[in-house]
Coordinates of C-alpha atoms in Angstrom, one line a residue:
M90 CA -59.6 251.4 -83.6
P91 CA -56.5 249.3 -82.8
E92 CA -56.9 245.5 -82.6
L93 CA -58.2 244.2 -79.2
G94 CA -55.8 241.4 -78.9
K95 CA -52.8 239.9 -80.7
L96 CA -50.7 236.8 -80.2
C97 CA -47.5 235.7 -81.8
V98 CA -47.5 232.1 -83.1
R99 CA -44.5 230.0 -84.0
D100 CA -45.0 227.5 -86.8
P101 CA -41.9 225.3 -87.0
A102 CA -43.9 222.4 -88.6
S103 CA -45.3 224.7 -91.3
V104 CA -49.0 223.9 -90.7
L105 CA -50.2 227.5 -91.2
P106 CA -52.4 228.8 -92.6
G107 CA -54.1 225.4 -92.9
G108 CA -53.9 225.0 -89.1
F109 CA -55.7 228.3 -88.6
W110 CA -58.7 227.2 -90.5
G111 CA -58.7 223.9 -88.6
A112 CA -58.8 225.9 -85.3
V113 CA -61.6 228.0 -86.7
A114 CA -63.5 224.9 -87.6
V115 CA -63.3 223.7 -84.0
W116 CA -64.7 227.0 -82.7
V117 CA -67.5 226.9 -85.4
E118 CA -68.5 223.3 -85.0
K119 CA -67.7 222.6 -81.4
P120 CA -67.8 225.9 -79.4
Q121 CA -68.7 224.0 -76.2
V122 CA -65.1 222.7 -76.0
L123 CA -64.1 226.2 -75.0
N124 CA -67.3 227.9 -73.8
K125 CA -68.7 225.5 -71.2
R126 CA -72.1 227.4 -71.1
L127 CA -72.8 226.2 -74.6
C128 CA -74.4 222.9 -75.5
G129 CA -73.1 223.0 -79.1
S130 CA -73.7 224.4 -82.5
C131 CA -75.3 223.4 -85.8
V132 CA -74.2 224.5 -89.2
E133 CA -77.6 225.1 -91.0
G134 CA -76.3 225.7 -94.6
E135 CA -74.7 228.0 -97.1
W136 CA -75.9 231.5 -98.0
E137 CA -75.4 232.6 -101.6
E138 CA -73.4 235.7 -102.4
D139 CA -76.4 237.8 -103.3
A140 CA -78.1 237.1 -100.0
V141 CA -74.9 238.0 -98.1
Q142 CA -74.5 241.3 -100.0
R143 CA -78.1 242.3 -99.2
L144 CA -77.4 241.7 -95.5
L145 CA -74.1 243.6 -95.6
S146 CA -75.6 246.6 -97.4
G147 CA -77.2 247.6 -94.1
L148 CA -73.8 247.8 -92.3
S149 CA -73.0 251.4 -91.7
G150 CA -72.9 254.1 -89.1
P151 CA -70.4 255.9 -86.9
G152 CA -68.4 254.5 -84.1
G153 CA -67.2 251.4 -85.9
D154 CA -63.8 250.2 -86.9
D155 CA -63.4 251.5 -90.4
E156 CA -60.9 248.9 -91.4
V157 CA -63.1 246.0 -90.2
L158 CA -66.1 247.6 -91.8
A159 CA -64.3 248.0 -95.1
R160 CA -63.2 244.4 -95.0
V161 CA -66.7 243.2 -94.2
R162 CA -68.5 245.3 -96.7
G163 CA -66.0 244.5 -99.4
Y164 CA -66.4 240.7 -98.8
E165 CA -67.1 238.6 -101.9
G166 CA -68.6 235.2 -101.8
G167 CA -71.2 233.2 -99.8
G168 CA -71.5 232.6 -96.1
V169 CA -72.3 229.9 -93.7
L170 CA -75.2 230.1 -91.3
R171 CA -74.8 228.4 -87.9
S172 CA -77.0 228.1 -84.8
I173 CA -75.4 228.4 -81.4
I174 CA -77.2 226.4 -78.7
P175 CA -76.7 227.3 -75.0
K176 CA -77.2 224.8 -72.3
A177 CA -80.7 224.7 -70.9
N178 CA -80.0 226.2 -67.4
P179 CA -82.4 228.4 -65.5
H180 CA -79.4 230.3 -64.0
Y181 CA -78.2 231.5 -67.4
P182 CA -79.8 234.8 -68.6
S183 CA -79.7 233.7 -72.3
T184 CA -81.1 230.2 -73.2
E185 CA -82.5 230.9 -76.7
T186 CA -80.7 229.5 -79.7
R187 CA -78.9 232.3 -81.7
R188 CA -77.7 232.5 -85.3
E189 CA -74.5 233.7 -86.8
L190 CA -73.3 234.2 -90.4
L191 CA -69.7 233.3 -91.0
L192 CA -67.8 235.0 -93.8
R193 CA -64.5 233.2 -94.7
D194 CA -61.9 235.3 -96.5
V195 CA -59.5 232.5 -97.4
S196 CA -57.0 234.6 -99.3
G197 CA -56.8 237.1 -96.5
N198 CA -56.8 234.5 -93.7
A199 CA -59.7 236.1 -91.9
V200 CA -63.1 235.0 -90.7
T201 CA -65.8 237.4 -89.6
F202 CA -68.8 236.4 -87.3
L203 CA -72.0 238.4 -87.9
P204 CA -74.5 237.8 -85.1
L205 CA -78.1 237.8 -86.6
E206 CA -81.4 238.8 -85.2
E207 CA -84.6 237.5 -86.9
A208 CA -86.6 240.6 -87.6
S209 CA -89.4 238.5 -89.2
Q210 CA -89.9 235.0 -90.4
G211 CA -86.8 234.2 -92.5
H212 CA -85.6 237.8 -92.5
F213 CA -82.4 238.7 -90.6
Q214 CA -80.6 241.8 -89.6
V215 CA -77.1 242.1 -88.2
K216 CA -76.5 242.7 -84.5
K217 CA -73.8 245.3 -85.2
N218 CA -72.4 245.7 -81.7
N219 CA -71.3 242.1 -81.6
I220 CA -69.5 241.7 -84.9
Y221 CA -66.0 240.3 -84.5
Q222 CA -63.2 239.2 -86.7
I223 CA -60.3 236.8 -86.3
R224 CA -57.3 237.4 -88.6
L225 CA -54.0 235.5 -89.2
E226 CA -51.1 237.4 -90.7
H227 CA -47.6 236.2 -91.7
V228 CA -44.8 238.2 -90.0
E229 CA -41.6 236.5 -91.2
D230 CA -40.1 233.1 -91.5
D231 CA -42.1 230.8 -89.1
E232 CA -43.6 233.7 -87.2
W233 CA -47.3 234.5 -87.5
S234 CA -49.7 236.7 -85.6
L235 CA -53.3 236.0 -84.6
S236 CA -55.5 239.1 -84.0
L237 CA -59.0 239.8 -82.7
F238 CA -61.0 242.8 -84.0
T239 CA -64.5 243.9 -83.3
L240 CA -66.6 246.5 -85.1
Y241 CA -68.0 248.3 -82.0
A242 CA -65.9 247.4 -79.0
E243 CA -67.4 250.1 -76.8
G244 CA -70.9 248.9 -77.4
W245 CA -70.2 245.1 -77.1
E246 CA -73.2 243.5 -75.5
S247 CA -72.3 240.6 -73.3
D248 CA -74.9 238.1 -72.0
G249 CA -72.3 235.9 -70.4
V250 CA -73.3 232.8 -72.5
I251 CA -73.4 233.2 -76.2
Y252 CA -71.6 236.6 -76.2
P253 CA -68.9 236.4 -73.5
K254 CA -67.1 239.5 -72.3
I255 CA -64.4 241.1 -74.5
S256 CA -61.8 240.2 -71.9
W257 CA -62.8 236.5 -72.3
M258 CA -62.6 236.8 -76.1
K259 CA -59.1 238.3 -75.9
N260 CA -57.7 236.0 -73.2
E261 CA -59.5 232.7 -73.7
L262 CA -60.7 232.5 -77.3
L263 CA -57.7 234.0 -78.9
S264 CA -55.1 232.0 -76.9
R265 CA -56.9 228.7 -77.5
L266 CA -57.2 229.4 -81.3
A267 CA -53.5 230.2 -81.3
K268 CA -52.7 226.9 -79.6
W269 CA -55.0 224.8 -81.8
S270 CA -53.6 226.4 -85.0
T271 CA -50.2 224.7 -84.7
E272 CA -51.5 221.4 -83.2
D273 CA -52.5 218.2 -84.9
K274 CA -56.2 218.1 -84.0
R275 CA -57.2 215.1 -86.1
S276 CA -59.3 212.8 -84.1
D277 CA -60.3 209.1 -84.4
F278 CA -63.7 209.9 -83.1
K279 CA -66.7 212.0 -84.3
S280 CA -68.0 215.1 -82.6
T281 CA -70.4 214.6 -79.7
L282 CA -74.1 214.2 -80.4
S283 CA -73.5 214.2 -84.2
L284 CA -76.6 212.0 -84.9
I285 CA -79.2 213.9 -83.0
A286 CA -80.5 217.5 -82.5
V287 CA -78.3 219.2 -80.0
D288 CA -81.0 221.7 -78.9
K289 CA -83.5 218.9 -78.1
Y290 CA -80.9 217.0 -76.2
S291 CA -79.9 220.1 -74.1
K292 CA -83.5 220.8 -73.1
L293 CA -84.4 217.2 -72.3
Y294 CA -81.2 216.6 -70.4
Q295 CA -81.8 219.5 -68.1
S296 CA -85.4 218.3 -67.5
L297 CA -84.4 214.7 -66.7
K298 CA -81.5 215.9 -64.6
E299 CA -83.9 217.8 -62.3
K300 CA -86.4 215.0 -62.3
Y301 CA -83.9 212.2 -61.2
R302 CA -81.3 214.2 -59.2
D303 CA -82.7 212.9 -55.9
M304 CA -81.4 209.4 -56.8
V305 CA -78.0 210.7 -55.8
K306 CA -79.2 211.2 -52.2
V307 CA -80.5 207.6 -51.8
W308 CA -77.9 205.7 -53.8
P309 CA -77.3 202.4 -52.0
E310 CA -74.5 201.0 -54.1
V311 CA -70.8 201.4 -53.4
T312 CA -70.3 203.1 -56.8
D313 CA -70.1 206.9 -57.2
P314 CA -73.7 208.2 -57.4
E315 CA -72.8 211.5 -59.0
K316 CA -71.1 209.7 -61.9
F317 CA -73.6 206.9 -62.4
V318 CA -76.8 208.8 -62.0
Y319 CA -75.9 211.7 -64.4
E320 CA -74.2 209.3 -66.8
D321 CA -77.4 207.2 -67.1
V322 CA -79.5 210.4 -67.4
A323 CA -77.3 211.5 -70.3
I324 CA -77.5 208.1 -72.0
A325 CA -81.3 208.0 -71.5
T326 CA -81.6 211.5 -72.9
Y327 CA -79.6 210.5 -76.0
L328 CA -81.8 207.5 -76.6
L329 CA -85.1 209.4 -76.1
V330 CA -84.1 212.1 -78.6
L331 CA -82.9 209.4 -81.1
W332 CA -86.1 207.5 -80.7
E333 CA -88.2 210.6 -81.0
E334 CA -86.5 211.5 -84.3
E335 CA -87.0 207.9 -85.5
R336 CA -90.7 208.0 -84.8
S337 CA -90.9 211.3 -86.7
Q338 CA -89.1 209.7 -89.7
R339 CA -91.3 206.6 -89.6
Q340 CA -94.4 208.7 -89.0
S341 CA -95.2 206.6 -85.9
T342 CA -96.6 207.6 -82.5
E343 CA -96.0 204.3 -80.7
K344 CA -93.0 204.5 -78.4
Q345 CA -90.2 202.0 -79.0
S346 CA -89.8 198.9 -76.8
F347 CA -86.4 197.9 -75.5
V348 CA -84.3 195.3 -73.6
D349 CA -81.2 196.3 -71.8
L350 CA -78.8 193.4 -71.6
G351 CA -76.3 193.7 -68.7
C352 CA -78.4 196.5 -67.2
G353 CA -76.3 196.7 -64.0
N354 CA -78.0 199.1 -61.5
G355 CA -81.0 199.3 -63.8
L356 CA -81.3 203.1 -63.7
L357 CA -81.3 203.5 -67.4
V358 CA -84.2 201.0 -67.6
H359 CA -86.0 202.9 -64.8
I360 CA -85.7 206.2 -66.7
L361 CA -86.7 204.9 -70.1
S362 CA -89.7 203.1 -68.6
N363 CA -90.8 206.1 -66.6
E364 CA -90.6 208.1 -69.9
G365 CA -93.2 205.8 -71.5
H366 CA -91.1 203.2 -73.3
P367 CA -92.0 199.6 -72.5
G368 CA -89.0 197.5 -71.7
R369 CA -87.0 195.5 -69.2
G370 CA -83.4 195.0 -68.0
I371 CA -81.6 191.7 -67.6
D372 CA -78.4 191.2 -65.6
V373 CA -76.7 188.2 -64.1
R374 CA -76.5 189.8 -60.7
R375 CA -79.2 191.6 -58.7
R376 CA -78.3 195.1 -57.3
K377 CA -79.5 196.6 -54.0
I378 CA -81.1 199.6 -55.8
W379 CA -83.5 197.3 -57.8
D380 CA -85.7 197.2 -54.7
M381 CA -86.0 201.0 -54.7
Y382 CA -87.7 201.2 -58.2
G383 CA -91.4 201.0 -58.6
S384 CA -93.3 198.1 -60.3
R385 CA -93.1 199.9 -63.6
T386 CA -89.4 199.1 -63.8
I387 CA -89.0 195.5 -64.9
L388 CA -85.6 194.0 -64.0
E389 CA -84.7 190.3 -64.3
E390 CA -81.8 188.4 -62.6
S391 CA -80.6 186.0 -65.3
A392 CA -77.5 185.1 -67.3
I393 CA -77.6 185.8 -71.0
T394 CA -75.9 183.1 -73.2
P395 CA -75.8 183.8 -77.0
S396 CA -78.3 181.2 -78.2
D397 CA -81.8 180.8 -79.7
N398 CA -83.2 181.2 -76.2
S399 CA -81.8 184.7 -76.0
L400 CA -83.8 186.3 -78.8
F401 CA -86.3 189.1 -78.5
P402 CA -88.5 189.0 -81.6
D403 CA -91.1 191.5 -80.2
T404 CA -88.5 194.1 -79.1
D405 CA -87.6 197.2 -81.2
W406 CA -84.2 198.0 -79.6
I407 CA -81.5 196.0 -77.9
I408 CA -79.4 198.1 -75.6
G409 CA -75.9 197.2 -74.4
N410 CA -74.6 199.8 -71.9
H411 CA -71.1 198.6 -70.8
S412 CA -72.3 195.1 -71.6
D413 CA -68.8 193.5 -71.3
E414 CA -68.6 190.0 -72.7
L415 CA -72.0 190.5 -74.5
T416 CA -70.8 193.6 -76.4
P417 CA -69.9 191.8 -79.7
W418 CA -73.0 189.7 -79.5
L419 CA -75.4 192.6 -79.4
P420 CA -75.5 193.0 -83.2
V421 CA -75.9 189.2 -83.6
I422 CA -78.8 189.1 -81.0
A423 CA -80.5 192.0 -82.6
A424 CA -80.1 190.7 -86.1
R425 CA -81.4 187.3 -85.3
S426 CA -84.3 188.5 -83.1
S427 CA -86.2 190.1 -86.0
Y428 CA -85.5 192.0 -89.2
S429 CA -86.9 195.2 -87.6
C430 CA -84.9 194.9 -84.4
R431 CA -82.3 197.7 -83.9
F432 CA -79.4 198.0 -81.4
F433 CA -77.4 200.6 -79.4
V434 CA -74.2 199.5 -77.8
L435 CA -71.7 201.5 -75.6
P436 CA -68.5 199.4 -75.6
C437 CA -66.3 199.6 -72.5
C438 CA -64.3 196.4 -71.7
F439 CA -62.8 194.7 -74.6
F440 CA -64.2 191.2 -75.5
T441 CA -64.5 189.1 -78.6
F442 CA -67.0 186.3 -79.2
Y443 CA -64.8 183.9 -77.3
G444 CA -62.9 185.9 -74.6
K445 CA -60.7 188.9 -74.1
Y446 CA -59.9 191.0 -77.2
N447 CA -56.3 191.0 -78.1
R448 CA -54.8 194.0 -79.8
K449 CA -53.7 193.4 -83.4
S450 CA -52.2 196.7 -84.5
S451 CA -50.0 199.4 -83.0
K452 CA -51.2 202.0 -85.5
K453 CA -54.4 202.6 -83.6
T454 CA -55.3 202.9 -79.9
Q455 CA -56.8 199.7 -78.4
Y456 CA -60.0 201.6 -77.9
R457 CA -60.3 202.7 -81.5
E458 CA -59.3 199.2 -82.7
Y459 CA -62.0 197.6 -80.6
L460 CA -64.7 200.0 -81.8
D461 CA -63.7 199.2 -85.4
F462 CA -64.1 195.5 -84.5
V463 CA -67.6 195.9 -83.1
T464 CA -68.5 198.1 -86.1
E465 CA -67.2 195.2 -88.3
V466 CA -69.4 192.8 -86.4
G467 CA -72.5 195.0 -87.0
T468 CA -71.7 195.4 -90.6
R469 CA -71.2 191.6 -91.1
C470 CA -74.5 191.1 -89.3
G471 CA -76.2 193.2 -92.0
F472 CA -76.6 196.5 -90.2
V473 CA -75.8 200.0 -91.6
M474 CA -73.5 201.1 -88.8
E475 CA -73.4 204.6 -87.3
E476 CA -71.1 206.0 -84.6
D477 CA -71.6 208.9 -82.2
C478 CA -69.9 210.3 -79.1
L479 CA -71.9 210.8 -76.0
R480 CA -71.5 213.6 -73.4
I481 CA -71.0 211.4 -70.3
P482 CA -68.4 211.5 -67.5
S483 CA -66.6 208.5 -68.9
T484 CA -63.5 207.9 -71.0
K485 CA -65.4 205.3 -73.0
R486 CA -68.0 207.6 -74.6
V487 CA -68.4 206.3 -78.2
C488 CA -71.6 204.5 -79.0
L489 CA -72.4 202.3 -82.0
I490 CA -75.9 202.1 -83.5
G491 CA -77.5 199.8 -86.0
K492 CA -80.9 201.3 -87.1
S493 CA -81.3 199.8 -90.6
R494 CA -80.2 196.8 -92.6
S495 CA -78.1 196.5 -95.8
Y496 CA -80.3 193.7 -97.2
S497 CA -83.9 193.0 -97.8
P498 CA -86.1 190.8 -95.6
A499 CA -86.2 188.1 -98.4
E500 CA -82.4 187.8 -98.0
E501 CA -82.5 186.9 -94.3
P502 CA -81.5 183.2 -94.7
Q503 CA -78.3 184.1 -96.7
A504 CA -77.5 186.9 -94.3
D505 CA -77.8 184.6 -91.3
A506 CA -75.5 182.0 -93.0
Q507 CA -72.9 184.8 -93.4
R508 CA -73.2 185.7 -89.8
A509 CA -72.5 182.1 -88.8
Q510 CA -69.6 182.0 -91.1
Y511 CA -68.2 185.2 -89.7
I512 CA -68.5 184.0 -86.0
S513 CA -66.9 180.7 -87.0
S514 CA -64.0 182.5 -88.6
H515 CA -63.2 184.2 -85.2
S516 CA -63.0 181.0 -83.3
A517 CA -59.5 180.5 -84.6
D518 CA -58.5 183.6 -82.7
S519 CA -59.7 182.3 -79.4
V520 CA -57.0 182.0 -76.7
T521 CA -59.4 180.7 -74.1
S522 CA -60.4 177.4 -75.7
Q523 CA -58.3 175.1 -77.8
A524 CA -61.5 173.2 -78.7
A525 CA -62.8 176.4 -80.4
S526 CA -59.7 176.7 -82.4
E527 CA -59.9 173.0 -83.5
T528 CA -63.5 173.5 -84.5
S529 CA -62.6 176.4 -86.7
T530 CA -59.8 174.3 -88.3
H531 CA -62.3 171.6 -89.2
H532 CA -64.5 174.2 -90.9
T533 CA -61.6 175.5 -93.1
D534 CA -61.5 174.7 -96.8
S535 CA -58.1 173.0 -97.3
A536 CA -57.6 174.5 -100.7
T537 CA -58.3 178.2 -100.0
G538 CA -58.0 178.5 -96.2
D539 CA -61.4 180.2 -96.2
V540 CA -64.2 179.1 -94.0
N541 CA -66.6 176.8 -95.8
P542 CA -70.2 177.7 -94.9
D543 CA -71.5 174.3 -95.8
R544 CA -69.3 172.7 -93.1
I545 CA -70.2 175.0 -90.3
T546 CA -71.8 173.2 -87.4
N547 CA -70.9 174.0 -83.8
C548 CA -70.2 177.7 -84.4
S549 CA -73.6 178.4 -85.9
R550 CA -75.9 176.3 -83.7
T551 CA -75.2 173.6 -81.1
E552 CA -77.7 170.9 -80.3
H553 CA -79.0 173.0 -77.4
G554 CA -79.4 176.1 -79.6
D555 CA -76.3 177.8 -78.4
W556 CA -74.3 179.7 -81.0
I557 CA -70.9 178.8 -79.6
S558 CA -69.7 176.3 -77.0
G559 CA -67.9 177.3 -73.9
F560 CA -69.3 180.9 -73.6
Q561 CA -68.8 182.1 -70.0
P562 CA -71.1 184.9 -68.8
R563 CA -69.8 187.0 -65.9
D564 CA -70.0 185.4 -62.4
K565 CA -73.1 185.8 -60.4
V566 CA -71.0 186.9 -57.4
E567 CA -68.7 189.7 -58.4
K568 CA -65.1 189.1 -57.6
I569 CA -63.2 191.8 -55.8
R570 CA -60.2 192.5 -57.9
N571 CA -58.9 195.8 -56.7
C572 CA -55.9 194.4 -54.8
V573 CA -57.5 194.7 -51.4
S574 CA -58.1 190.9 -51.2
L575 CA -54.5 190.0 -51.8
P576 CA -52.6 188.5 -48.8
R577 CA -51.2 191.2 -46.5
D578 CA -47.7 189.7 -46.6
F579 CA -47.7 189.8 -50.4
I580 CA -48.8 193.5 -50.4
D581 CA -46.1 194.4 -47.8
K582 CA -43.5 192.6 -49.8
V583 CA -44.3 194.6 -53.0
V584 CA -44.5 197.9 -51.1
L585 CA -41.1 197.4 -49.5
Q586 CA -39.5 196.3 -52.8
V587 CA -40.8 199.4 -54.7
A588 CA -39.9 201.7 -51.8
R589 CA -36.3 200.4 -51.8
L590 CA -36.1 201.0 -55.5
L591 CA -37.3 204.6 -55.2
L592 CA -35.1 205.4 -52.2
C593 CA -31.8 204.1 -53.7
P594 CA -30.2 206.4 -56.2
D595 CA -28.4 203.4 -57.7
P596 CA -30.4 200.1 -57.8
G597 CA -27.1 198.2 -57.5
E598 CA -26.0 199.7 -54.2
K599 CA -26.9 198.5 -50.7
D600 CA -30.5 199.4 -49.9
D601 CA -30.7 199.1 -46.1
L602 CA -33.8 201.0 -44.9
S603 CA -33.3 200.5 -41.2
K604 CA -32.8 203.6 -39.0
D605 CA -29.2 204.4 -38.6
G606 CA -29.5 207.6 -36.5
A607 CA -27.7 209.8 -38.9
E608 CA -28.7 213.4 -39.0
R609 CA -29.4 214.4 -42.6
S610 CA -32.3 215.8 -44.7
W611 CA -35.2 213.5 -45.1
N612 CA -34.7 211.2 -48.1
R613 CA -37.6 211.7 -50.6
G614 CA -36.1 209.3 -53.1
R615 CA -36.8 209.6 -56.8
S616 CA -39.7 209.4 -59.2
L617 CA -39.9 206.5 -61.7
P618 CA -42.4 205.5 -64.4
L619 CA -44.6 202.5 -63.6
W620 CA -43.0 200.4 -66.3
E621 CA -39.6 200.8 -64.8
V622 CA -40.9 199.9 -61.4
A623 CA -42.5 196.8 -62.8
K624 CA -39.2 195.6 -64.2
V625 CA -37.8 194.9 -60.7
L626 CA -40.7 192.6 -59.8
D627 CA -40.5 188.9 -60.6
K628 CA -42.8 187.2 -63.2
E629 CA -44.9 185.5 -60.5
T630 CA -45.6 188.7 -58.7
L631 CA -46.5 190.6 -62.0
Q632 CA -48.8 187.8 -63.0
R633 CA -50.6 187.9 -59.7
L634 CA -51.0 191.7 -60.0
K635 CA -52.1 191.4 -63.6
N636 CA -55.1 189.4 -62.4
E637 CA -56.3 192.4 -60.4
C638 CA -58.0 195.4 -61.9
G639 CA -55.4 198.1 -62.4
G640 CA -52.5 195.8 -61.4
L641 CA -49.4 197.4 -59.8
Q642 CA -50.8 200.9 -60.1
T643 CA -53.9 200.0 -58.1
L644 CA -51.8 198.4 -55.4
L645 CA -49.6 201.4 -55.1
R646 CA -52.5 203.8 -55.0
N647 CA -54.1 201.7 -52.3
N648 CA -51.0 202.3 -50.2
H649 CA -51.6 206.0 -50.2
Q650 CA -49.6 206.5 -47.0
V651 CA -46.4 205.5 -48.7
F652 CA -46.7 206.3 -52.4
L653 CA -47.8 209.1 -54.7
V654 CA -48.9 208.0 -58.1
S655 CA -49.5 210.7 -60.7
K656 CA -49.4 210.6 -64.5
S657 CA -47.9 207.1 -64.5
L658 CA -45.0 208.2 -62.2
V659 CA -44.4 206.7 -58.8
S660 CA -42.6 208.5 -55.9
I661 CA -42.4 208.3 -52.1
R662 CA -45.0 210.6 -50.5
D663 CA -43.5 213.4 -48.5
W664 CA -46.1 214.2 -45.9
S665 CA -44.3 217.3 -44.8
K666 CA -45.1 218.8 -48.3
E667 CA -48.7 217.6 -48.6
S668 CA -51.2 220.5 -48.7
R669 CA -54.7 220.2 -47.3
T670 CA -57.5 220.1 -49.7
S671 CA -60.1 221.5 -47.3
T672 CA -60.6 225.1 -46.3
D673 CA -57.1 225.8 -45.1
K674 CA -55.1 225.2 -48.3
H675 CA -51.9 226.8 -47.1
K676 CA -51.4 224.8 -44.0
T677 CA -49.3 221.7 -44.6
E678 CA -50.1 218.2 -43.2
A679 CA -47.0 218.3 -41.1
K680 CA -48.2 221.5 -39.3
R681 CA -51.7 220.3 -38.7
K682 CA -51.9 219.0 -35.2
L683 CA -54.2 216.0 -34.6
S684 CA -57.0 215.9 -32.1
A685 CA -56.3 214.3 -28.8
N686 CA -59.2 211.8 -29.6
T687 CA -57.5 210.6 -32.8
L688 CA -57.2 206.8 -32.8
K689 CA -53.9 205.3 -33.9
T690 CA -54.7 201.8 -34.8
R691 CA -51.7 201.0 -37.1
I692 CA -47.9 201.5 -36.9
C693 CA -46.5 204.2 -39.2
W694 CA -44.8 202.7 -42.2
F695 CA -42.1 205.3 -42.4
Y696 CA -41.4 205.0 -38.6
V697 CA -40.6 201.3 -39.2
N698 CA -39.1 201.1 -42.7
H699 CA -37.7 204.5 -43.7
S700 CA -34.0 205.1 -42.9
D701 CA -34.9 208.7 -41.8
G702 CA -38.1 207.7 -40.0
C703 CA -41.4 209.6 -40.4
P704 CA -41.3 213.1 -41.8
R705 CA -44.0 214.2 -39.4
P706 CA -43.7 214.7 -35.7
T707 CA -45.6 212.2 -33.5
A708 CA -48.3 214.7 -32.7
H709 CA -49.0 215.3 -36.3
C710 CA -49.0 211.8 -37.7
P711 CA -52.2 209.8 -37.7
Y712 CA -50.2 206.5 -37.3
A713 CA -48.4 205.2 -34.2
H714 CA -44.7 205.9 -33.7
G715 CA -44.2 202.8 -31.6
A716 CA -46.4 200.2 -30.0
E717 CA -47.1 202.4 -26.9
E718 CA -49.1 204.8 -29.1
L719 CA -51.5 202.2 -30.4
R720 CA -55.1 202.6 -29.3
P721 CA -57.9 200.0 -30.0
C722 CA -60.8 200.9 -32.2
P723 CA -64.3 200.8 -30.5
L724 CA -67.1 198.6 -31.9
P725 CA -68.6 199.9 -35.1
K726 CA -72.0 201.5 -35.0
K727 CA -75.0 199.8 -36.5
H728 CA -75.8 200.8 -40.1
K729 CA -78.8 203.0 -40.6
T730 CA -81.7 201.5 -42.5
A731 CA -81.5 202.5 -46.2
L732 CA -84.1 204.9 -47.6
H733 CA -86.5 203.7 -50.2
L734 CA -87.8 205.5 -53.3
T735 CA -91.5 205.8 -53.6
S736 CA -92.9 204.4 -56.7

């Protein structure tokens, strides 16, 4: 039988065949990256050569690929057993965990996958119809080929989940392996869910998702309910599985208690409490949704300041889910609460003990560098630090966990002195308080430049029990910093300045945008990267934008009518080319006629400012082309009463 698929691969960087085995490792260890119906896989262990040979001795019969069969039966060496875990979904026909035996022929650059069926307890037989092999061969110079073979192609049994169709194997799997083989796939982060059982996570996540999905329908906050509900369900699932495995290791049946510092909307607290874990959430600002939870969900409106008054000696776990300025303090609070207290933190915004975190190295991403900083804090606080990556709809998905200590209970006084010394050493890095820097200087040994623990005062404890002076928790009233509160004249000035830059081929030539009546094609201008656009703005303007979340990019995105911002490039939006995203995808915005009842409450920016006017005819533009088209807006309707959840 000929090979089912073959792709040519160019290797100018000379990473093959090593890159091939790296690509295979991704498919073996993280198959969910490509097959979205899988939750993951688990490598269970090695099979010795004798056990592999006993299994292969049963491989025979007509209809197979003789070459593949010969290669498999002639295999020498051990194998690797892995479990493939599908997502727990009632719509998928196959939801049971399946096993495969992997045979790696390193010298021949081939890997064979033998699907196994458990005939009896601990005894397996090969599912012959679904055996497949991936092979790398050198053609010449930097040219290689990647091929897919199967033993019984005509009898391939696809269940659409663990065993996709042959066409998918040829088109998707083979092409992705070819791409990965010549890429640098090294990552600064661990695989997702590396510290817990993936199969338990998959089943529990599906159960909790069904249980709490109605929260999306009654979400009263301005945030995206789809993102926040399912993200908190995923975080809760992770913690519940982690805690279940911890109880099993400790041979305990009592469910862990917790405190969520900076709990925000409180949904994570609500889920964990409903699942039987005693706990509470604390946040500086009350949310609307708090009133929708039952009495079982305990939420407190209070500011947390790192101090002796913010300890939780009777709590098993301290949680920091996007806890902002409290993030580096989570290990300290947990360590000082009690020797048995553990912590889970999901860092998001970058803070040190004293203020914003300043990047120190260009060799790492800021995110990786900050995670290393929080890991260092946990280690200095005496925790054995662990790291994992969650499956949540967020770019900040790495969590840090401190489950055990690196010292004995008898060493607690010395350990706490080391914590105080470490915190004090960081006061010199503070850019928010000169006093903090001066305090650190007074605690420095003049001979060595190191911090002298015998001279630590303010940075270990103040007279009020605070651990540092000048700590500022977030404001009780959240400031709106998405550029919408900026003065209108300031926004208009920046918009016009950026538009002139984009519409002028040469920034040095005259940039008059007033209408001149000339008949020519509509000027779409040019695209420029954000950093180049920022160069034309004065320092005062840039500083004002820097104080807003997202800065210049947010302001330009807010002015959606004028600008298109994509992949850090800014351009003038050409509405004559904009396609609809609704049912009629082929009809352009310019050809879509507006309803006669459409209100035009604002003057069209292009009509006033662009030298060629608006690219859309008056009948197709939702903005007024002249004062005579302006129509007042009627009074807004009264808001409907929000629904409440039953407890």
